[in-house]
XYZ file of C-alpha atoms in Angstrom:
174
model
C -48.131 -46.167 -24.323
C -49.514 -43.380 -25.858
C -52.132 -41.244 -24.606
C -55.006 -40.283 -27.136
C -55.623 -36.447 -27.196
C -60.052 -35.912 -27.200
C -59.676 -35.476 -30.690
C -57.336 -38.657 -32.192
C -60.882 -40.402 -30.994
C -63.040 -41.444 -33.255
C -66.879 -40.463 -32.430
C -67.695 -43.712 -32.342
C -65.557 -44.694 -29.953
C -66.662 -41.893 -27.687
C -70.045 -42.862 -28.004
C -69.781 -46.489 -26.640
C -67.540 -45.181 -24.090
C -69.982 -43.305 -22.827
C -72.796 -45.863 -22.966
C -70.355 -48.553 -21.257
C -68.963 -45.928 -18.718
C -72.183 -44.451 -17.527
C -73.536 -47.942 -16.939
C -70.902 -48.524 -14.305
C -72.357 -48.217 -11.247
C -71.291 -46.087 -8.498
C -72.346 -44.909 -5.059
C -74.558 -41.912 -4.644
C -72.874 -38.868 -2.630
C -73.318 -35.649 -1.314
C -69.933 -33.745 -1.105
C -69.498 -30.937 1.205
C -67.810 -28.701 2.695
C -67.438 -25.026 4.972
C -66.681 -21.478 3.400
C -66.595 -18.283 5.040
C -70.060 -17.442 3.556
C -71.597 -20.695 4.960
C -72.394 -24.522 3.331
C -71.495 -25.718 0.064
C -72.902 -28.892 -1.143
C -73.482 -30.971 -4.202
C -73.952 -34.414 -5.732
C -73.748 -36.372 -8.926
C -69.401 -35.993 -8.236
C -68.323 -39.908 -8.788
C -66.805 -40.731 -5.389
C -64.392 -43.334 -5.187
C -62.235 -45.303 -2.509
C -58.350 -45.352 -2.758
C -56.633 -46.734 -0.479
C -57.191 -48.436 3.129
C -53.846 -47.574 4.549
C -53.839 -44.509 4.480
C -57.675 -44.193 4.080
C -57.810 -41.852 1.086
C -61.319 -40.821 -1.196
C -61.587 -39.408 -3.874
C -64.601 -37.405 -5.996
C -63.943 -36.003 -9.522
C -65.754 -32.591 -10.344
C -65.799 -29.874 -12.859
C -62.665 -27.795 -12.027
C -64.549 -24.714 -10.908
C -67.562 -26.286 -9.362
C -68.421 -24.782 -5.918
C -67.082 -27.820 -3.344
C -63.525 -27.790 -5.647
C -63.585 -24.288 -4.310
C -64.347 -25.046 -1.214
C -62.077 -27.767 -0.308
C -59.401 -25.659 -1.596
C -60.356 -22.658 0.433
C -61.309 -24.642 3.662
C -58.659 -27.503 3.549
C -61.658 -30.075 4.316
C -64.371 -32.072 2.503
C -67.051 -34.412 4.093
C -68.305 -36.977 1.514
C -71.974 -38.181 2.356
C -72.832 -41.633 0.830
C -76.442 -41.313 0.498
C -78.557 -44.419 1.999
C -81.122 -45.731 -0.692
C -83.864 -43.982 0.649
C -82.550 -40.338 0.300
C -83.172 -39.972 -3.194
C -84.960 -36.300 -2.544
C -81.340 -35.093 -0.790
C -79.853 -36.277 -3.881
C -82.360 -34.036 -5.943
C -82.176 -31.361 -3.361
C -78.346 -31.214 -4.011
C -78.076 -31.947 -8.104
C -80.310 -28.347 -8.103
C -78.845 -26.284 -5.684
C -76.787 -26.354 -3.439
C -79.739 -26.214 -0.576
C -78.784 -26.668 3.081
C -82.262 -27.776 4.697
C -82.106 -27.912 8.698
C -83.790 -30.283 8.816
C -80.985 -32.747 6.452
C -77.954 -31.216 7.962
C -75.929 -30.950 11.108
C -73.359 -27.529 11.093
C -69.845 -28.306 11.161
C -66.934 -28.029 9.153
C -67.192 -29.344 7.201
C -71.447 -29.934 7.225
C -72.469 -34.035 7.442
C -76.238 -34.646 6.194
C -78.039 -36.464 8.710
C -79.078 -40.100 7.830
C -76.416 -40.287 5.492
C -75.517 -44.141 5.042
C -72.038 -42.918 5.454
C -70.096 -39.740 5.978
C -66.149 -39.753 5.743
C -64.727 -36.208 6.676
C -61.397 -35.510 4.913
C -58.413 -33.146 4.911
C -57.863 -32.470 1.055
C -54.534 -33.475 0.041
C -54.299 -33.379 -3.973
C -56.452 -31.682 -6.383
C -54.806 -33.237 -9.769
C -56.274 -32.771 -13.139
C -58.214 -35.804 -14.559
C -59.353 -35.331 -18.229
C -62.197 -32.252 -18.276
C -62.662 -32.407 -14.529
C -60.495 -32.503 -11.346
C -59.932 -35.355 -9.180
C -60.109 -34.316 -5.183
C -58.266 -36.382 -2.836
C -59.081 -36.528 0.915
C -57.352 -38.307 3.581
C -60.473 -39.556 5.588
C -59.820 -38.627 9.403
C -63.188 -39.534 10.446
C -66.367 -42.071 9.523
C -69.114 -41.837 10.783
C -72.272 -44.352 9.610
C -75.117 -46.372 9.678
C -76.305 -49.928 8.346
C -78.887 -49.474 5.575
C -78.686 -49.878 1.628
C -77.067 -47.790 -0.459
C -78.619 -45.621 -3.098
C -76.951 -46.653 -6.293
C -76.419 -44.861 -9.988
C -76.578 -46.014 -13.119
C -77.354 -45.456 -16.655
C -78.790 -42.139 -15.834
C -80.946 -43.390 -12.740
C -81.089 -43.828 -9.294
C -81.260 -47.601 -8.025
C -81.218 -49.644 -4.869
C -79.421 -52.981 -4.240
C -80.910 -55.928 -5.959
C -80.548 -58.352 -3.575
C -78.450 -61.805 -3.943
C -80.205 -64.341 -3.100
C -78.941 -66.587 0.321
C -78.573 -70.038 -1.722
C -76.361 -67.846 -4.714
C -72.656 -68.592 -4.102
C -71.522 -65.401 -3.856
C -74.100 -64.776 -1.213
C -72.296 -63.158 1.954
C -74.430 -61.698 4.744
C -73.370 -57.774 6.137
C -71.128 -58.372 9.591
């Protein structure tokens, strides 16, 4: 199999790639991580999970954003999966990397409080993946909390659209 260079790809193609791609939705993180000149923080990275055994995650990011840097530099990476009702940390973090007190607890790396989850990792691989960087972290701790998660897709910010209990797929949350 061949792999398409970006321009052997017709512009329409790209375009419905695009629409169908950014539909998919994913979670909603915050990834961060320690530097000697303090926090570094942002969202909108796609996080992903990659294996169970080992427990590996993994966010793609513009190859010189800020928490690529970081990671590198500090060896660790904390990945905050938002909870549904943190929207304003996820605006707080898509415009600056702002480390409010009252959102964050210090450590290396820093874990936002109220986070539905946070998974700290030792970076193990930064490999290139098409005009970003894909960061993977062996997670050596999880901390969390039972609430919904906040969702993206299609440009927006969405909670969980509940199944309903008679639906056969219906499963209820251990």
């Amino acid at each position: 199999m061949k792999l398409l260079e970006p321009s052997e790809v017709d512009d329409g193609a790209r375009t419905e790639a695009s629409r169908v791609l950014g539909g998919l939705p994913s979670c909603v993180a915050v990834v961060t991580a320690t530097v000697a000149t303090g926090p570094v923080g942002s969202a909108g990275h796609p996080v992903t999970a990659v294996s169970a055994d080992p427990p590996l995650v993994a966010f793609f990011a513009p190859a010189r954003a800020a928490t690529v840097a970081a990671a590198r530099e500090s060896g660790r990476f904390a990945v905050n999966v938002l909870a549904a009702d943190q929207g304003a940390v996820y605006d707080r973090f898509t415009r600056a990397a702002a480390f409010d007190p009252v959102h964050w607890e210090p450590g290396a790396p820093p874990r936002l409080r109220r986070a539905l989850a946070v998974l700290t990792c030792d970076l193990e691989a930064v490999t290139p993946a098409g005009g970003r960087v894909l960061v993977l972290g062996r997670v050596r701790h999880v901390a969390g909390r039972r609430a919904d998660p906040l969702i993206a897709s299609r440009g927006a910010l969405h909670g969980l659209a509940h199944t309903a209990p008679d639906h056969p797929h219906y499963r209820t949350v251990p």
